[in-house]
PDB file of C-alpha atoms in Angstrom:
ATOM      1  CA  UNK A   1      76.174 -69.624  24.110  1.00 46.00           C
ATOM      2  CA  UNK A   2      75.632 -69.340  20.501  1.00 44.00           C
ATOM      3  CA  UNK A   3      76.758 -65.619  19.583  1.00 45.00           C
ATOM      4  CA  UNK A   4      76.803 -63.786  16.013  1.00 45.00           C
ATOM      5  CA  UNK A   5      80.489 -63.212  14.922  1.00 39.00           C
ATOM      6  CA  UNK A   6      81.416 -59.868  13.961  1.00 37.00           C
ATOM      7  CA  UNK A   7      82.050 -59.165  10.350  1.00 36.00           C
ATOM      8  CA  UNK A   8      82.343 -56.000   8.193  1.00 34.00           C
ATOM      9  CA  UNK A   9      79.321 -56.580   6.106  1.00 32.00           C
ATOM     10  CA  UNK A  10      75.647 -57.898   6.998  1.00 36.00           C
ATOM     11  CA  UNK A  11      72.948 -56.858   9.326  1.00 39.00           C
ATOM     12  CA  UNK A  12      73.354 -54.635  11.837  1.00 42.00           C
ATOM     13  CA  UNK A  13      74.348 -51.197  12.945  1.00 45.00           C
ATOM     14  CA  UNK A  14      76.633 -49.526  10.674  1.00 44.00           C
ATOM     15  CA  UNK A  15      79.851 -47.385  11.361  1.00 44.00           C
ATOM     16  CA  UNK A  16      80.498 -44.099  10.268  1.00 42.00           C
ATOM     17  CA  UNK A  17      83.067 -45.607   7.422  1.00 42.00           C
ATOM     18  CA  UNK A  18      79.929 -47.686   6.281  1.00 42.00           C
ATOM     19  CA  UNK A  19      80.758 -50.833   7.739  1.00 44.00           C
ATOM     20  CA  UNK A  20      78.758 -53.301   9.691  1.00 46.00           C
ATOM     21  CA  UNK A  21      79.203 -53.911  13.112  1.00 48.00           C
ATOM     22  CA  UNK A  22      78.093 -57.534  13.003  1.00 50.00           C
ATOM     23  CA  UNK A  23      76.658 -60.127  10.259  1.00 54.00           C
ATOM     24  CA  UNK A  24      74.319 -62.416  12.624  1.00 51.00           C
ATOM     25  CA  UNK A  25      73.872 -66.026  11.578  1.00 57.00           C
ATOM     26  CA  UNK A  26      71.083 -66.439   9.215  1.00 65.00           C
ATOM     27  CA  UNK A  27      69.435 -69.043  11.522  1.00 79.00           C
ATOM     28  CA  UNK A  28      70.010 -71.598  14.602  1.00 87.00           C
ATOM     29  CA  UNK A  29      67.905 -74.056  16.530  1.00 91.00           C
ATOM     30  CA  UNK A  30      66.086 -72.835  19.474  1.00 92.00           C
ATOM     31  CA  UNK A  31      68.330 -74.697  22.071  1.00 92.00           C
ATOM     32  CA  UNK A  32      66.873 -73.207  25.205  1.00 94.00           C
ATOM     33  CA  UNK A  33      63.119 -72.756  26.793  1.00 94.00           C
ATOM     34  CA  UNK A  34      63.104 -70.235  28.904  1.00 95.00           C
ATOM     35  CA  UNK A  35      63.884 -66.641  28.673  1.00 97.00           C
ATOM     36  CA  UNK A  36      63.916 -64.303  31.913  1.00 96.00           C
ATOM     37  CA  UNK A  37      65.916 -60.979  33.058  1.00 96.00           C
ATOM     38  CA  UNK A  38      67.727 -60.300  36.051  1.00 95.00           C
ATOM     39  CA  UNK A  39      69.592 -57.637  37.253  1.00 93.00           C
ATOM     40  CA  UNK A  40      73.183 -57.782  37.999  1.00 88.00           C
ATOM     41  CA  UNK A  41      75.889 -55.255  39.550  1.00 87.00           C
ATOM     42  CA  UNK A  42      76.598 -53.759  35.762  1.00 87.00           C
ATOM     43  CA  UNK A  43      72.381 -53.900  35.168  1.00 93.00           C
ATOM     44  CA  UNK A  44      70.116 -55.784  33.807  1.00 96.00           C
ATOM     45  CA  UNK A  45      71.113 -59.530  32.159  1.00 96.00           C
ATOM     46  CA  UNK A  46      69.002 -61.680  30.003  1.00 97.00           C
ATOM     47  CA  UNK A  47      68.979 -65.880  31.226  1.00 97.00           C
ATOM     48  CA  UNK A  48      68.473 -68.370  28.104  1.00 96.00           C
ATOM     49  CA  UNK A  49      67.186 -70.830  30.717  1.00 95.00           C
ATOM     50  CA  UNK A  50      70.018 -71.219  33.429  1.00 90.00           C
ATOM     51  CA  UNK A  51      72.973 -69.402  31.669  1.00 94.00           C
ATOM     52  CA  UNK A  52      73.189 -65.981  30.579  1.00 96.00           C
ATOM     53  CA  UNK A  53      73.476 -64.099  27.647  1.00 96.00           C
ATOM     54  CA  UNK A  54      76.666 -63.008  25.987  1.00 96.00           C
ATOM     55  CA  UNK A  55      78.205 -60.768  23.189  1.00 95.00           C
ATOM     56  CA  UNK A  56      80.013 -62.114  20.157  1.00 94.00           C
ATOM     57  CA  UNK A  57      83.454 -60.508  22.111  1.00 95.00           C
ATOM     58  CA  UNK A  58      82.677 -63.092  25.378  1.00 95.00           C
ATOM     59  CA  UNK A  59      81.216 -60.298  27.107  1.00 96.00           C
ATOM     60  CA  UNK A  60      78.515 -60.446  29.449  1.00 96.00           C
ATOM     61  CA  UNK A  61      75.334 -59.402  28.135  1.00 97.00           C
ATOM     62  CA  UNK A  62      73.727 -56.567  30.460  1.00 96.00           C
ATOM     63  CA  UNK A  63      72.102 -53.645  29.550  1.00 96.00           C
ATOM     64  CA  UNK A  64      71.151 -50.281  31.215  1.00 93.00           C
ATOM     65  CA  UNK A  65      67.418 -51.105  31.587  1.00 93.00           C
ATOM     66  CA  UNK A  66      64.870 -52.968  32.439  1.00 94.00           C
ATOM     67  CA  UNK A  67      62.588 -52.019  29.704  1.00 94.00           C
ATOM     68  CA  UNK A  68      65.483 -52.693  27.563  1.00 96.00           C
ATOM     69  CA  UNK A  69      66.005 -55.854  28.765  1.00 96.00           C
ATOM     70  CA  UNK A  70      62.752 -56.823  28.596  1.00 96.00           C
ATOM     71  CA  UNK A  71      62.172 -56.021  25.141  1.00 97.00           C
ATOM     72  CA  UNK A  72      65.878 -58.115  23.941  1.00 97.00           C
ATOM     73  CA  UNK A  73      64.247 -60.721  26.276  1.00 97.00           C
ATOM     74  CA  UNK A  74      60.938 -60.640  24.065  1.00 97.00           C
ATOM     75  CA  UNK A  75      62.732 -61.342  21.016  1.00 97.00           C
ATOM     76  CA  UNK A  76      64.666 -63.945  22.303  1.00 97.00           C
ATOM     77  CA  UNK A  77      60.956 -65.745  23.700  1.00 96.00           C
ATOM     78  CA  UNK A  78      59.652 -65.378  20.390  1.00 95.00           C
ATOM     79  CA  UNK A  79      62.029 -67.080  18.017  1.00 95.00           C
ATOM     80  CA  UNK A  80      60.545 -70.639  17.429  1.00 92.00           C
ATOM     81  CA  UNK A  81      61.956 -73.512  16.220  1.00 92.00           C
ATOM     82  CA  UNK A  82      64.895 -71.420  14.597  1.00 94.00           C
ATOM     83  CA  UNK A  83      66.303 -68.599  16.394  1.00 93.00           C
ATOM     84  CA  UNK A  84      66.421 -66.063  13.120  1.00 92.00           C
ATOM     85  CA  UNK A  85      68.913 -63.587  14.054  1.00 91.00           C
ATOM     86  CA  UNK A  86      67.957 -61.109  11.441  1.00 90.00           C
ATOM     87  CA  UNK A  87      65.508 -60.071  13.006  1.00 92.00           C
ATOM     88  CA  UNK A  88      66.521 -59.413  16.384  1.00 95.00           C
ATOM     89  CA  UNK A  89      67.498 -55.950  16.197  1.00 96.00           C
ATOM     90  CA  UNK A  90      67.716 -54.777  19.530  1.00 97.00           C
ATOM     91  CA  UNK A  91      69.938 -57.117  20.845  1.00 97.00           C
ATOM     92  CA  UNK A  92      72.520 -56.219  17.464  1.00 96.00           C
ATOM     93  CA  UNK A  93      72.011 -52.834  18.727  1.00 97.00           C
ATOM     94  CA  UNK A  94      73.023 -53.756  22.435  1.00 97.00           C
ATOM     95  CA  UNK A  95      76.096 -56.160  21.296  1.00 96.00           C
ATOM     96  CA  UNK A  96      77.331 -52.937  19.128  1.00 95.00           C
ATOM     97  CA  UNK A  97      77.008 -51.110  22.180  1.00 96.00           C
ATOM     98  CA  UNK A  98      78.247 -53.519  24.278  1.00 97.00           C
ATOM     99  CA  UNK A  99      81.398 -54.295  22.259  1.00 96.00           C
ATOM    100  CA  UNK A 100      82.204 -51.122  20.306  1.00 94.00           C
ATOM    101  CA  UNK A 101      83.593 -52.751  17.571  1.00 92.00           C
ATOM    102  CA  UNK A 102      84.664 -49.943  15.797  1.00 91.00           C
ATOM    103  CA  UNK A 103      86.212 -48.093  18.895  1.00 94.00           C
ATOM    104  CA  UNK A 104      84.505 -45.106  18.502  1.00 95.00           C
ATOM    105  CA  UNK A 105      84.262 -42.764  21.705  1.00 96.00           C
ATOM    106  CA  UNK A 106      81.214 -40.420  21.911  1.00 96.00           C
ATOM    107  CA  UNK A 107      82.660 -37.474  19.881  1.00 96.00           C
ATOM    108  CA  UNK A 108      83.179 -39.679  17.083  1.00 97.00           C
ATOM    109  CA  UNK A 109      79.551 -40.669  17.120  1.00 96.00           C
ATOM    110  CA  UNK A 110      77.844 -37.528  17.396  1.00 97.00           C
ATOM    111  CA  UNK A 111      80.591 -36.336  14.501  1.00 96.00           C
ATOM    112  CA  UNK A 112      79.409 -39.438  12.435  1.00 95.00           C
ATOM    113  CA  UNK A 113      75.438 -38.201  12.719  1.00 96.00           C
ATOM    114  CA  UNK A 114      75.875 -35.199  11.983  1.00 96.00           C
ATOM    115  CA  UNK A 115      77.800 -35.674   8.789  1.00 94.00           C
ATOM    116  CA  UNK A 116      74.734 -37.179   7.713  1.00 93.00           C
ATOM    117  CA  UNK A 117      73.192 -33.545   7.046  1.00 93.00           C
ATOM    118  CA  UNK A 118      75.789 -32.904   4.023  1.00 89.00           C
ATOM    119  CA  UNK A 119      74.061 -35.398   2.481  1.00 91.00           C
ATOM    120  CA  UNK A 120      70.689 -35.396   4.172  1.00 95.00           C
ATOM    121  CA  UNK A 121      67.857 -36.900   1.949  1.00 94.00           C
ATOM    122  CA  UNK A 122      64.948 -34.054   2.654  1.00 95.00           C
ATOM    123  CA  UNK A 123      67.676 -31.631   1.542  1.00 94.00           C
ATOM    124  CA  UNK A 124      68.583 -33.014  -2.010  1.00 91.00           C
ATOM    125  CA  UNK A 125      66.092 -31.892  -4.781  1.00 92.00           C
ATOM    126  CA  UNK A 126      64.817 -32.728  -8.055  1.00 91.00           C
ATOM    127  CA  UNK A 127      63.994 -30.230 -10.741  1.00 90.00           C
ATOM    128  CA  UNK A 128      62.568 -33.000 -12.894  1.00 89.00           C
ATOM    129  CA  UNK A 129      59.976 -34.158 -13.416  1.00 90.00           C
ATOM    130  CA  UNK A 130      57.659 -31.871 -12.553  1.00 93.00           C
ATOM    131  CA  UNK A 131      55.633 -33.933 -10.116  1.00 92.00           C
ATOM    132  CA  UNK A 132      58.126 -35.492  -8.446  1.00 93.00           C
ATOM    133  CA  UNK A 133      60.053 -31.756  -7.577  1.00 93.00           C
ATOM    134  CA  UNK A 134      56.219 -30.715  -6.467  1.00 94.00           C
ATOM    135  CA  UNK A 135      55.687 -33.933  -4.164  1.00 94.00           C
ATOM    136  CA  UNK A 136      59.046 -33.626  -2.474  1.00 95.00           C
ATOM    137  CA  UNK A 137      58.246 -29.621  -1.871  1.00 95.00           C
ATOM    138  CA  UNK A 138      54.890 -30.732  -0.481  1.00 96.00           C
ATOM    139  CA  UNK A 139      55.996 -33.593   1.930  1.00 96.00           C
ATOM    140  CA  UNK A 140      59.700 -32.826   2.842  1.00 96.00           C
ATOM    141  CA  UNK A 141      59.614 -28.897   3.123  1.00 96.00           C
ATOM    142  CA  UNK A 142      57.537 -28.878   6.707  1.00 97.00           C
ATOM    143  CA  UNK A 143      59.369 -31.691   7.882  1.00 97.00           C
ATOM    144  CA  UNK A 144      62.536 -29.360   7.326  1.00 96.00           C
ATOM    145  CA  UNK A 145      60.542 -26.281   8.825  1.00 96.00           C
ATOM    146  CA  UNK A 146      59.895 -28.232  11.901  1.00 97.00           C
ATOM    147  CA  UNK A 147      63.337 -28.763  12.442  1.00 97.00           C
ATOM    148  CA  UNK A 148      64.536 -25.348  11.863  1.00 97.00           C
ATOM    149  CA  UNK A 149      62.061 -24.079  13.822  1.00 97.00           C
ATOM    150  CA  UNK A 150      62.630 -27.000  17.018  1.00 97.00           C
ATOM    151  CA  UNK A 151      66.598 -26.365  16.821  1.00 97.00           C
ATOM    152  CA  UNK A 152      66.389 -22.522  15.916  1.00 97.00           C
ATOM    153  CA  UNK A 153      68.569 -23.588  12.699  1.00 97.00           C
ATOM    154  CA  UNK A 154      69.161 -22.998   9.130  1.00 95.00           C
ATOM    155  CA  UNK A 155      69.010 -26.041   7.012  1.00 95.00           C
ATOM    156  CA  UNK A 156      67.355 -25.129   3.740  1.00 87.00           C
ATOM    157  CA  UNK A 157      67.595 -27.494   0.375  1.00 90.00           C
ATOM    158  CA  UNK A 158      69.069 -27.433  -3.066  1.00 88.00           C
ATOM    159  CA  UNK A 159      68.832 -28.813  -6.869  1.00 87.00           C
ATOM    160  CA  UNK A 160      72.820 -28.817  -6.994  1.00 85.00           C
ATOM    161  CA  UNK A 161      74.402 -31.853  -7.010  1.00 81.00           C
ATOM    162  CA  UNK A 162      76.476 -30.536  -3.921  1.00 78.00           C
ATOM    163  CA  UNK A 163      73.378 -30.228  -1.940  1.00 76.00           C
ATOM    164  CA  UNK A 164      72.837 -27.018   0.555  1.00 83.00           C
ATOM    165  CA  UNK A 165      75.430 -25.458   1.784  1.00 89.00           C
ATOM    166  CA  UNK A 166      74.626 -25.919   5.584  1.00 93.00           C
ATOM    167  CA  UNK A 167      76.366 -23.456   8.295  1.00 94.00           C
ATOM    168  CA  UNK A 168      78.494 -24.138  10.532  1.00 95.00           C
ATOM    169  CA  UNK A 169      76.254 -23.033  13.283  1.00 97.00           C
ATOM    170  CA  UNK A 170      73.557 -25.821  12.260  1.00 97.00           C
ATOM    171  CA  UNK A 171      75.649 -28.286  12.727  1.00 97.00           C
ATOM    172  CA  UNK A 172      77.134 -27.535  16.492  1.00 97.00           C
ATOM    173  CA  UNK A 173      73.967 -27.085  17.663  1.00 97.00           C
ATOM    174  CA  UNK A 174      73.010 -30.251  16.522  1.00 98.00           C
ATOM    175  CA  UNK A 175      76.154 -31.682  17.775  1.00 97.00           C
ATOM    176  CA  UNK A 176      75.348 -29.934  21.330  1.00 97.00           C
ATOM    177  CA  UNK A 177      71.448 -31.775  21.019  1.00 97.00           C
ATOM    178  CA  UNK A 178      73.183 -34.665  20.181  1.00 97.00           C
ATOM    179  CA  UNK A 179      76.282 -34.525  23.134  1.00 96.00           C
ATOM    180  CA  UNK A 180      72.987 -34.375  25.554  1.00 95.00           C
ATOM    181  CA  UNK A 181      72.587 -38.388  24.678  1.00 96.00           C
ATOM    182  CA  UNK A 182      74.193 -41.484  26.158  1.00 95.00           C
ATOM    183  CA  UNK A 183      76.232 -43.482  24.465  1.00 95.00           C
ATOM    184  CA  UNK A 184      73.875 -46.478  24.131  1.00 96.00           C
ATOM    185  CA  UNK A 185      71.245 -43.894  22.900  1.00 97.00           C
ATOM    186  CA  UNK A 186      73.856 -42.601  19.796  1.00 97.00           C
ATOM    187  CA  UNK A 187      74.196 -45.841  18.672  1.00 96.00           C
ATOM    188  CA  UNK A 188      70.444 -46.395  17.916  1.00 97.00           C
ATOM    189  CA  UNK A 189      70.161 -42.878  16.783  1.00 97.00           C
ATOM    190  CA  UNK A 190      73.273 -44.012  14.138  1.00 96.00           C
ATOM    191  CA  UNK A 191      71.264 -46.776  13.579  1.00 97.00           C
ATOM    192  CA  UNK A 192      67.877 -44.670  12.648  1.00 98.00           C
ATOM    193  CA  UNK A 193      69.910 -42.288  10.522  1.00 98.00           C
ATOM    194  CA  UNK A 194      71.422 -44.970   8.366  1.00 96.00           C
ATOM    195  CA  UNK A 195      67.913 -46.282   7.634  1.00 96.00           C
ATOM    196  CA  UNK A 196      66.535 -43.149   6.957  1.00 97.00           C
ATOM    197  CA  UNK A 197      69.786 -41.902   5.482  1.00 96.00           C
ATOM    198  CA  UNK A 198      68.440 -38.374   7.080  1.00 97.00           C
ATOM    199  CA  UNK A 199      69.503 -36.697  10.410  1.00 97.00           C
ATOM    200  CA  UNK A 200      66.375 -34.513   9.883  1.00 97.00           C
ATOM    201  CA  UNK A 201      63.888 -37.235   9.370  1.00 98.00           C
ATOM    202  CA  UNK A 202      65.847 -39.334  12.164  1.00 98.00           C
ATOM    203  CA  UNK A 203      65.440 -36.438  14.936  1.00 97.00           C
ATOM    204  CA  UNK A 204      61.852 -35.870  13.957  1.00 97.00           C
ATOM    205  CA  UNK A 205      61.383 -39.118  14.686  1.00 98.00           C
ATOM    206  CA  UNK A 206      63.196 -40.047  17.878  1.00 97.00           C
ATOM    207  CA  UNK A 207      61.294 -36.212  18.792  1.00 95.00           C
ATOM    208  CA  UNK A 208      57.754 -37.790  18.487  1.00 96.00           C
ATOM    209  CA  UNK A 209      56.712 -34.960  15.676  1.00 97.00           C
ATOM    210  CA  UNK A 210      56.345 -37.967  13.136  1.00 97.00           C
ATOM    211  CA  UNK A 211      55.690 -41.538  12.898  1.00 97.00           C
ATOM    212  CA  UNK A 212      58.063 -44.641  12.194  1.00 97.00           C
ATOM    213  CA  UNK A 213      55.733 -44.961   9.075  1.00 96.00           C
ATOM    214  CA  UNK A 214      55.817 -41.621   7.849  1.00 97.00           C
ATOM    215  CA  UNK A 215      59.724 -41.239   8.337  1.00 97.00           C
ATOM    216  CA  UNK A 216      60.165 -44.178   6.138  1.00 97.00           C
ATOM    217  CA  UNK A 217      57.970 -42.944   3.491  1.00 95.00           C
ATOM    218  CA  UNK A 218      59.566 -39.787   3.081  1.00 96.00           C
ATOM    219  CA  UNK A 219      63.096 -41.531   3.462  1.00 96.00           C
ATOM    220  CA  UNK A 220      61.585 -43.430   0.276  1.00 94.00           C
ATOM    221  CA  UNK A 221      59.551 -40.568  -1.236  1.00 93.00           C
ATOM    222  CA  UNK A 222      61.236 -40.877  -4.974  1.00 90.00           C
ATOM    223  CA  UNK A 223      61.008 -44.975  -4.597  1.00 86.00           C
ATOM    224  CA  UNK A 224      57.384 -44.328  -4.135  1.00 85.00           C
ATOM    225  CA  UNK A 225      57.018 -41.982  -6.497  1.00 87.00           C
ATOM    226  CA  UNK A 226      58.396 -44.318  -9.414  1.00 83.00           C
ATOM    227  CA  UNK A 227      56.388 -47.387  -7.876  1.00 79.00           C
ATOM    228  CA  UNK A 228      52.826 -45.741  -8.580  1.00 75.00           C
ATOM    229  CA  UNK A 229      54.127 -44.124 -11.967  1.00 73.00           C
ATOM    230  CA  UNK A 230      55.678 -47.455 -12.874  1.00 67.00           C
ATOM    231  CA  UNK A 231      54.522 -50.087 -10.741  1.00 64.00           C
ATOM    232  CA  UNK A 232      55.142 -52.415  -8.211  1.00 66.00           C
ATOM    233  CA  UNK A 233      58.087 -55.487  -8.327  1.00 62.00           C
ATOM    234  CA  UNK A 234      55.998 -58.136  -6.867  1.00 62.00           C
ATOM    235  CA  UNK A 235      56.898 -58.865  -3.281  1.00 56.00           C
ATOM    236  CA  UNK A 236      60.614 -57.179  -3.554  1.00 63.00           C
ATOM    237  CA  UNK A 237      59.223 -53.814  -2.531  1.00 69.00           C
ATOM    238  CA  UNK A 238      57.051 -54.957  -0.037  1.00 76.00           C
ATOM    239  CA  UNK A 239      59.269 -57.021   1.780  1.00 81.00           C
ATOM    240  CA  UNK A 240      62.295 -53.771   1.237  1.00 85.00           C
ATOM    241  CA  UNK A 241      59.582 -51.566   2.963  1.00 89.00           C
ATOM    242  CA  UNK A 242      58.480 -53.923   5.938  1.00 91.00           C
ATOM    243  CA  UNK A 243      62.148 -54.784   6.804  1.00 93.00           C
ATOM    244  CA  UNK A 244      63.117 -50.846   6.607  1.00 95.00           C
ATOM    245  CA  UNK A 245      60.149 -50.416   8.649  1.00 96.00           C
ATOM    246  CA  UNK A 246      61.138 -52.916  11.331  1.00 96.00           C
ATOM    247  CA  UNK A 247      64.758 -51.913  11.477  1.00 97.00           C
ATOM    248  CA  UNK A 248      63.854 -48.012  12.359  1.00 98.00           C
ATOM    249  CA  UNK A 249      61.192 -48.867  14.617  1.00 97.00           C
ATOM    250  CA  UNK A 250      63.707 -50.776  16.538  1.00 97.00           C
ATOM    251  CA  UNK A 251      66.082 -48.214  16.417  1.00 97.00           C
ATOM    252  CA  UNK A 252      63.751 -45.616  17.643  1.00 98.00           C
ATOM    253  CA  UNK A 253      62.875 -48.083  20.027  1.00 97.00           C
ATOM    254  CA  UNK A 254      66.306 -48.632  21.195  1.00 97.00           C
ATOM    255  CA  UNK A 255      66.990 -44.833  21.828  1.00 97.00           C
ATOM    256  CA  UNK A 256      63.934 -44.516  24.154  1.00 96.00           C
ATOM    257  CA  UNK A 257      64.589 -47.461  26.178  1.00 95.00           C
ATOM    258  CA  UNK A 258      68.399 -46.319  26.752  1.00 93.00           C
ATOM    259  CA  UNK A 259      66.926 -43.137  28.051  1.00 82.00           C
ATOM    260  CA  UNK A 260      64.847 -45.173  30.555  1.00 64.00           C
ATOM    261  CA  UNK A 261      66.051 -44.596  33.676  1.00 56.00           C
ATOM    262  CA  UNK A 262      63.018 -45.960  35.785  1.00 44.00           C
ATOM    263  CA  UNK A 263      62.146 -50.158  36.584  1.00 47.00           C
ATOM    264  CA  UNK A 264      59.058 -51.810  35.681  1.00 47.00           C
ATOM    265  CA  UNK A 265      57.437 -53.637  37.952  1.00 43.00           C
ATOM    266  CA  UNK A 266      57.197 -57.368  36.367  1.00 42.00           C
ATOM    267  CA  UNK A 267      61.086 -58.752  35.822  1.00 40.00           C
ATOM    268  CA  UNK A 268      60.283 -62.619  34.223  1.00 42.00           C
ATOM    269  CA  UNK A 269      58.487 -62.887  31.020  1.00 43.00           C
ATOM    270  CA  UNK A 270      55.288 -64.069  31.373  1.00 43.00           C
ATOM    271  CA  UNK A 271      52.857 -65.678  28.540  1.00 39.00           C
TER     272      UNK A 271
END
């Protein structure tokens, strides 16, 4: 089967050295009709008519859920005449997963998200212009309250250039949160975090206190801020904020479903 060959740069999850797990074809004909799960001994496997799926390292393609599977199985059913791989990020997410092309055990993952707070978006702040140090008081600051307040943790924010100074403390319990994931679920919560480029905004998320929407606005709060003082780039920053969008739904997505552990009832895609 036609698989996307791993690269270092292009779509897709990104490693904790900033590299891309894979760079999917731009586009492909549709070569099969039919798209239906089934489960196997490893899990669930997705069927492009009578063969079955498989990652761009020759493995075969089977995932921990059903509700997984049927949702890579939905994207697969709903490419038309082209299969467009860009936009089929759950099953990037599950080849990542699947492959580990970066060889990175579960420590290494957890370390990799939570070296995202040094740099965390909500935490870096402005002094000027006025407005824009008010909005991002206004909009980030109880996002950052939640979180202390969810993880009994210090995070605070800063003007400096070498952002808050967060304790040690913050960061293992985070790590501990964190450890209490699979590994399928880390990778999507990588994922969301690279989108976001927040741990913060990324665990309010995945933790139901926001929605994919806001998250991405605040991730984007100072891009917003200069569209409506300068205006909008025609099209560019529309389609930038629908595929951001897309890509941390998905990811959000992704964690959930690898935290499925129950079935659902209907197995074959059905129109």
């Amino acid at each position: 089967l036609p698989r996307p060959p791993p690269a270092d740069a292009g779509s897709g999850p990104v490693g904790s050295c900033g590299r891309r797990a894979y760079a999917p074809p731009t586009e492909r004909k549709r070569f099969y009709q039919n798209v239906s799960i089934s489960q196997g001994e490893g899990g669930f496997e997705i069927n492009l008519d009578h063969r079955k799926l498989k990652t761009p390292q020759a493995k075969l393609f089977t995932v921990p859920s059903e509700a997984l599977a049927i949702a890579v199985a939905t994207e697969w059913d709903s490419q038309k005449d082209t299969i467009k791989f860009y936009t089929m990020h759950l099953t990037t997410l599950c080849n990542t997963a699947l492959d580990n092309p970066t060889q990175r055990n579960k420590t290494q993952l957890i370390r990799a998200a939570v070296k995202f707070l040094e740099t965390d978006t909500v935490c870096y702040r402005v002094e000027e212009p006025p407005a824009l140090a008010e909005l991002q008081k206004n909009e980030w600051d109880p996002v950052v309250a939640w979180a202390e307040k969810r993880y009994n943790v210090t995070i605070g924010s800063s003007t400096s250039i070498l952002g808050p100074n967060i304790p040690a403390s913050t960061k293992e319990t985070f790590v501990s949160h964190l450890a209490s994931y699979n590994m399928w679920a880390l990778q999507g919560i990588e994922f969301v975090i690279t989108q976001l480029k927040s741990l913060i905004l990324s665990m309010s998320l995945i933790d139901r206190h926001i929605t994919v929407e806001k998250a991405v606005l605040l991730s984007r709060l100072e891009e917003e801020y200069q569209i409506r003082r300068w205006g909008n780039v025609e099209w560019a920053h529309d389609y930038d904020l629908c595929e951001l969008r897309a890509r941390t739904a998905a990811g959000t997505l992704f964690v959930h479903l690898c935290s499925e552990s129950s079935t659902v009832k209907h197995k074959l895609l059905q129109d």
